[in-house]
Short mmCIF file of C-alpha atoms in Angstrom, two decimals:
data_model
loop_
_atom_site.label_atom_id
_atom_site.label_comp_id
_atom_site.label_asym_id
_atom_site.label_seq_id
_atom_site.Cartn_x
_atom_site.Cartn_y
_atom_site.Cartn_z
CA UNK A 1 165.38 87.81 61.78
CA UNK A 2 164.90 85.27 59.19
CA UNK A 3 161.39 83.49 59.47
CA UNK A 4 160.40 81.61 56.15
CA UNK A 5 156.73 80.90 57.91
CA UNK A 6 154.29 82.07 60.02
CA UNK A 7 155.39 79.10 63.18
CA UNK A 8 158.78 80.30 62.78
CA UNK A 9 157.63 84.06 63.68
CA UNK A 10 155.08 82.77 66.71
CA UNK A 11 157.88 80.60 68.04
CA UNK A 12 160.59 83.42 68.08
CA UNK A 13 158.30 85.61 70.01
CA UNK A 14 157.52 82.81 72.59
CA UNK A 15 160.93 82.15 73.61
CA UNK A 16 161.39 85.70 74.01
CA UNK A 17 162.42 87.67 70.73
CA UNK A 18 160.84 90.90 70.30
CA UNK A 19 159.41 91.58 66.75
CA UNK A 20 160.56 95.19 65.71
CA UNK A 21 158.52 97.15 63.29
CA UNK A 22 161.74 97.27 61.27
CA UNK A 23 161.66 93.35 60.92
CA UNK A 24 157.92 93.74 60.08
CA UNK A 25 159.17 96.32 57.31
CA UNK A 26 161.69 93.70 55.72
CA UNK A 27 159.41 90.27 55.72
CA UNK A 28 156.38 92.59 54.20
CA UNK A 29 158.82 93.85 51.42
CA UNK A 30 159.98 90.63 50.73
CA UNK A 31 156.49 88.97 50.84
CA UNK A 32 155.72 91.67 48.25
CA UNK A 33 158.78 90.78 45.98
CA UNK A 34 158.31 87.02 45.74
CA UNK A 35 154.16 87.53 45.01
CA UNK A 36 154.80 90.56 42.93
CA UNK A 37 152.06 92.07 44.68
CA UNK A 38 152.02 95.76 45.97
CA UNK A 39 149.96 95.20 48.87
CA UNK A 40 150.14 92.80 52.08
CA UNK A 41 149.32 89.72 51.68
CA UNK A 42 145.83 89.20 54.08
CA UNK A 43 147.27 86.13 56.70
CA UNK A 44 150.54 85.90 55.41
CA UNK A 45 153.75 86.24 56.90
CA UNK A 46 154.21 90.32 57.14
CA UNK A 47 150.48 90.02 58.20
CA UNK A 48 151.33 87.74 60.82
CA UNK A 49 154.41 89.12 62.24
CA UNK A 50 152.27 92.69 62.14
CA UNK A 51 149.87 91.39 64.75
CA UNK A 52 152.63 89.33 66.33
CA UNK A 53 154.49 92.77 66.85
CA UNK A 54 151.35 94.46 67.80
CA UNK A 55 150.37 92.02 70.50
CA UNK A 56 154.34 91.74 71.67
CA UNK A 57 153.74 95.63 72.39
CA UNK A 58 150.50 95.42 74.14
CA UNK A 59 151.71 93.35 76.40
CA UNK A 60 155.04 94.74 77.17
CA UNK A 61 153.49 98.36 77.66
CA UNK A 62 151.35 96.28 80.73
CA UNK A 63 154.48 94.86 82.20
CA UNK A 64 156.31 98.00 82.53
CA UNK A 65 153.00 99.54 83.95
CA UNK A 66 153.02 96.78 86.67
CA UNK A 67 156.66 96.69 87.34
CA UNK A 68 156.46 100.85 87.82
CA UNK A 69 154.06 100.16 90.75
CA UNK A 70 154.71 99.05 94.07
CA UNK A 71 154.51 95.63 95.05
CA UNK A 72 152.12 96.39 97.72
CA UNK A 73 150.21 98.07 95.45
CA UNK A 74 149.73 95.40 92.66
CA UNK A 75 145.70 93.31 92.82
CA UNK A 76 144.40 90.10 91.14
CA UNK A 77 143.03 92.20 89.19
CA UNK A 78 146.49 93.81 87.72
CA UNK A 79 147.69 89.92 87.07
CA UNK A 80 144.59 88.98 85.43
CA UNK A 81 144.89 91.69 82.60
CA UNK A 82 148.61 91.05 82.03
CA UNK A 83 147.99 87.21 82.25
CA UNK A 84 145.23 87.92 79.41
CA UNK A 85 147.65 89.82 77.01
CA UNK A 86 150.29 87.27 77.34
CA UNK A 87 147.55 84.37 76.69
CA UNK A 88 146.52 86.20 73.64
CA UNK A 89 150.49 86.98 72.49
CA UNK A 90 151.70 83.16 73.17
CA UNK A 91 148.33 81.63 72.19
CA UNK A 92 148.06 79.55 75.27
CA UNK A 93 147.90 80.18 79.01
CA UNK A 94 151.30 81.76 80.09
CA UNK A 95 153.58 78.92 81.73
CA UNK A 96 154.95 78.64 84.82
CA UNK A 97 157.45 81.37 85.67
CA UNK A 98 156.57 83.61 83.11
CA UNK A 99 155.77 87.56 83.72
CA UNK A 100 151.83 86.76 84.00
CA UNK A 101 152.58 83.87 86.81
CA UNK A 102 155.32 86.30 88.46
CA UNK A 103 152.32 89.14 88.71
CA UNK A 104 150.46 86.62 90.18
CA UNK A 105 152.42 85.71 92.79
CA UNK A 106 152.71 89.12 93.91
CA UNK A 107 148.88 89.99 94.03
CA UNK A 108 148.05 86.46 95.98
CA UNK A 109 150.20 87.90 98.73
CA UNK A 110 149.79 91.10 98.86
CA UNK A 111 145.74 89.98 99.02
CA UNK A 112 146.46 87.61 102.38
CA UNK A 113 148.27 90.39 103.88
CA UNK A 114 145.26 92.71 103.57
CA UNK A 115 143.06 89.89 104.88
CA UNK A 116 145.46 89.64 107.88
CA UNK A 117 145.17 93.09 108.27
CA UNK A 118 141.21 93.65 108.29
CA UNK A 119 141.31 91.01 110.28
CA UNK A 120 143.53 92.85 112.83
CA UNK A 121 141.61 95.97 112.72
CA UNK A 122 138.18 93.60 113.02
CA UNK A 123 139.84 92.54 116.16
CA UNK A 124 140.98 95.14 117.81
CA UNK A 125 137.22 96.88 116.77
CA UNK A 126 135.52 94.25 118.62
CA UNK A 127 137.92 93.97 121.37
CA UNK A 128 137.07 98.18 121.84
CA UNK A 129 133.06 97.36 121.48
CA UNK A 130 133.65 94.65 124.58
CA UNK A 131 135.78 96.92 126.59
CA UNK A 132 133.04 100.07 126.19
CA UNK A 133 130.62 97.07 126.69
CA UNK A 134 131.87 96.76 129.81
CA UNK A 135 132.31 100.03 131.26
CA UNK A 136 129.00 100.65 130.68
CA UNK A 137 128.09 97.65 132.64
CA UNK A 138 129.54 98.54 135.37
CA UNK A 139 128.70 102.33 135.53
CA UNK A 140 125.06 100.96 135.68
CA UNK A 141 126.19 98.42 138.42
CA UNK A 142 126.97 101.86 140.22
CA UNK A 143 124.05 104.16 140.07
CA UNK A 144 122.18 102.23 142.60
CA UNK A 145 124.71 102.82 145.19
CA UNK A 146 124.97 106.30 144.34
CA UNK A 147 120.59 106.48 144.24
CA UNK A 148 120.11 105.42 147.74
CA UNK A 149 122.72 108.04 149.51
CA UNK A 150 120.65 110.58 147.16
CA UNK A 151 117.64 109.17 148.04
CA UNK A 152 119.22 108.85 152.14
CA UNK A 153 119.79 112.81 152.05
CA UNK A 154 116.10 113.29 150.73
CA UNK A 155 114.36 111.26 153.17
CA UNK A 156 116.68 112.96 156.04
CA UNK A 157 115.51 116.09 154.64
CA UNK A 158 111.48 115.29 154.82
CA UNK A 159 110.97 116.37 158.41
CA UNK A 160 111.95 119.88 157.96
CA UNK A 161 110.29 120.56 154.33
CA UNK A 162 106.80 119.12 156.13
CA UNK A 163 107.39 121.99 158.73
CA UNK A 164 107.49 124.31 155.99
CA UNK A 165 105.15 122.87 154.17
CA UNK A 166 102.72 122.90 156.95
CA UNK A 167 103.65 126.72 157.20
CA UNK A 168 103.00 128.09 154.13
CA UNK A 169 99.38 129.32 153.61
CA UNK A 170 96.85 127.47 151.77
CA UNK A 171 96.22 129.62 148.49
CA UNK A 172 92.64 127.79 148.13
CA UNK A 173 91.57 128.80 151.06
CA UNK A 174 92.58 132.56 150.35
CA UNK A 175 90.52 132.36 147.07
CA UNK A 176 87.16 131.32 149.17
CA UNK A 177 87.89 134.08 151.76
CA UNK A 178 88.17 136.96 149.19
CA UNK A 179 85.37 135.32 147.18
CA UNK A 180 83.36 135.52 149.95
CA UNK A 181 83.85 138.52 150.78
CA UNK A 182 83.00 139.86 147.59
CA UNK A 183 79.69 138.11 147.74
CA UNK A 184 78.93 140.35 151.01
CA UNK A 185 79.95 143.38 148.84
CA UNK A 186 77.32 142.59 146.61
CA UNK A 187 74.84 141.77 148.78
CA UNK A 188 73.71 145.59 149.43
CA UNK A 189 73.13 146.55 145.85
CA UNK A 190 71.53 143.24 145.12
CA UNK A 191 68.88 143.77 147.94
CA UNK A 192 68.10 147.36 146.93
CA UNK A 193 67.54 146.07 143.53
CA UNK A 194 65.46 143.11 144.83
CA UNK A 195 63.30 145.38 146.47
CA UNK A 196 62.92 148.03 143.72
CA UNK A 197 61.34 145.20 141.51
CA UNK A 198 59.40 144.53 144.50
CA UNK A 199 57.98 147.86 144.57
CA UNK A 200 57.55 147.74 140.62
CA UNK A 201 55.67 144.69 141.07
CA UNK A 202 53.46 146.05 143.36
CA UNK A 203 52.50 148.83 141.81
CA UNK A 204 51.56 146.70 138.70
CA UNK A 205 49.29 144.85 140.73
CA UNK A 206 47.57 147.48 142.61
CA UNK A 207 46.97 149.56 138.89
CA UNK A 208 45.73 146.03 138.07
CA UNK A 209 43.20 145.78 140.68
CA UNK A 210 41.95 149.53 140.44
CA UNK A 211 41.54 148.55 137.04
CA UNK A 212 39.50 145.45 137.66
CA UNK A 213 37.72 148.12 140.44
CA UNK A 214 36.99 150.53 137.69
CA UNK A 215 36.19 148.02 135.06
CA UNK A 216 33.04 147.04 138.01
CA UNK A 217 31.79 150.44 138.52
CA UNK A 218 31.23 150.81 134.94
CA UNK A 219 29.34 148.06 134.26
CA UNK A 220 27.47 148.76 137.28
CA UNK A 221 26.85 152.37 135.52
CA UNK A 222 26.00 150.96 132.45
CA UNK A 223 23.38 148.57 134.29
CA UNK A 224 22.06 151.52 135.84
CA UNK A 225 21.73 153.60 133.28
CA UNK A 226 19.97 150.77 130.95
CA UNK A 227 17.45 150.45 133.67
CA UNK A 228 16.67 154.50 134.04
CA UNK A 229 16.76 154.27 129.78
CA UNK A 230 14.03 151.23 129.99
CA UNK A 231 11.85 153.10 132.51
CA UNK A 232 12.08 156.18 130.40
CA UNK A 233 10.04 153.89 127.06
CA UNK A 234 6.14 155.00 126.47
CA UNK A 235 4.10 152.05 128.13
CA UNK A 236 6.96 151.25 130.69
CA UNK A 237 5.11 151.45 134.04
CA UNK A 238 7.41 153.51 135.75
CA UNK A 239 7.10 156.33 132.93
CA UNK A 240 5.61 159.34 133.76
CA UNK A 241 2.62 161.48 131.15
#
């Protein structure tokens, strides 16, 4: 490659030249011998074919990525980043039929195929949710029919069960009986203590009373014996010399 200036180098790599790193070698040695300077000249041409080169690489690296996948398998997303590096390597957005637009293509169909397809599956989901919909529907339409010859058996069955019913012996009416009963059991002790208290009590009251009795004859003592004490004073006129 002979490029004199940096145009020359960005238009060999747009219409399709790849920049070696050998060719970046020979313009930076030659740069070198016509400044006489030992180091690279910042923006010149080996500077510019460097990042040329470097950007040429980027983007091919991406390419082969993408072209290693399958079809199916390649998103928006994939052409966006190769359509990015190519921008960036040709300076402008990638023309029509290049690599990025190719990629492109490629994603924007394989994207209305999957949108065909969810909407398939979103079909056939909702067609299922009708159709169990449905069945239940009508399983519930059923039950009634199936209720009343239940409910037919039962009601033919009430004549007997109120026979046994009626037969069976009435457990309240057991519990008053045998509490009764027990209430006469305890009737016998009950009155013997009843009367014990009675007999208690009446003792009480009789000591009571011969108490009170007692209590009389005393004071009637007492009286008496005041009197025989008062008749027994000097001057008393029932006193004796």
């Amino acid at each position: 490659m002979a490029a004199t200036d940096k145009e020359t180098i960005k238009n060999l790599a747009e219409n399709g030249h790849i920049i070696t790193a050998k060719e970046v070698a020979d313009i930076d040695k030659a740069e070198k011998a016509l400044t006489g300077n030992d180091h690279t000249v910042k923006n010149g041409l080996a500077a510019t074919a460097q990042s040329v080169h470097d950007k040429q690489q980027t983007f091919l690296k991406m390419e082969a990525d993408l072209k290693s996948k399958p079809e199916s398998d390649i998103t928006k997303d994939d052409a966006k980043e190769l359509q990015t590096a190519e921008a960036r390597l040709l300076g402008h957005r990638p023309p029509a039929g290049s690599a990025a637009a190719t990629f492109q293509s490629i994603a924007d169909k394989n994207e209305a195929a999957h949108q065909r397809e969810d909407a398939s599956i979103e079909g056939r989901k909702e067609t299922a949710v009708k159709a169990d919909q449905n069945g239940s529907t009508n399983e519930k339409e059923d039950v009634p029919a199936k209720d009343s010859g239940v409910s037919e058996k039962k009601e033919a069955a009430t004549p007997y069960q109120d026979e046994v019913v009626s037969a069976k012996p009435d457990p309240s009416t057991a519990k008053i009986t045998d509490a009764s009963e027990k209430k006469d059991d305890a009737t016998v002790p009950e009155a013997t203590e009843i009367i014990k208290k009675q007999e208690e009590l009446a003792m009480i009251t009789e000591s009571f009373e011969k108490k009170d009795e007692i209590a009389k004859e005393m004071k009637e003592v007492e009286k008496r014996m005041g009197e025989f004490l008062d008749s027994q004073e000097p001057g008393s006129q029932d006193s004796h010399p």
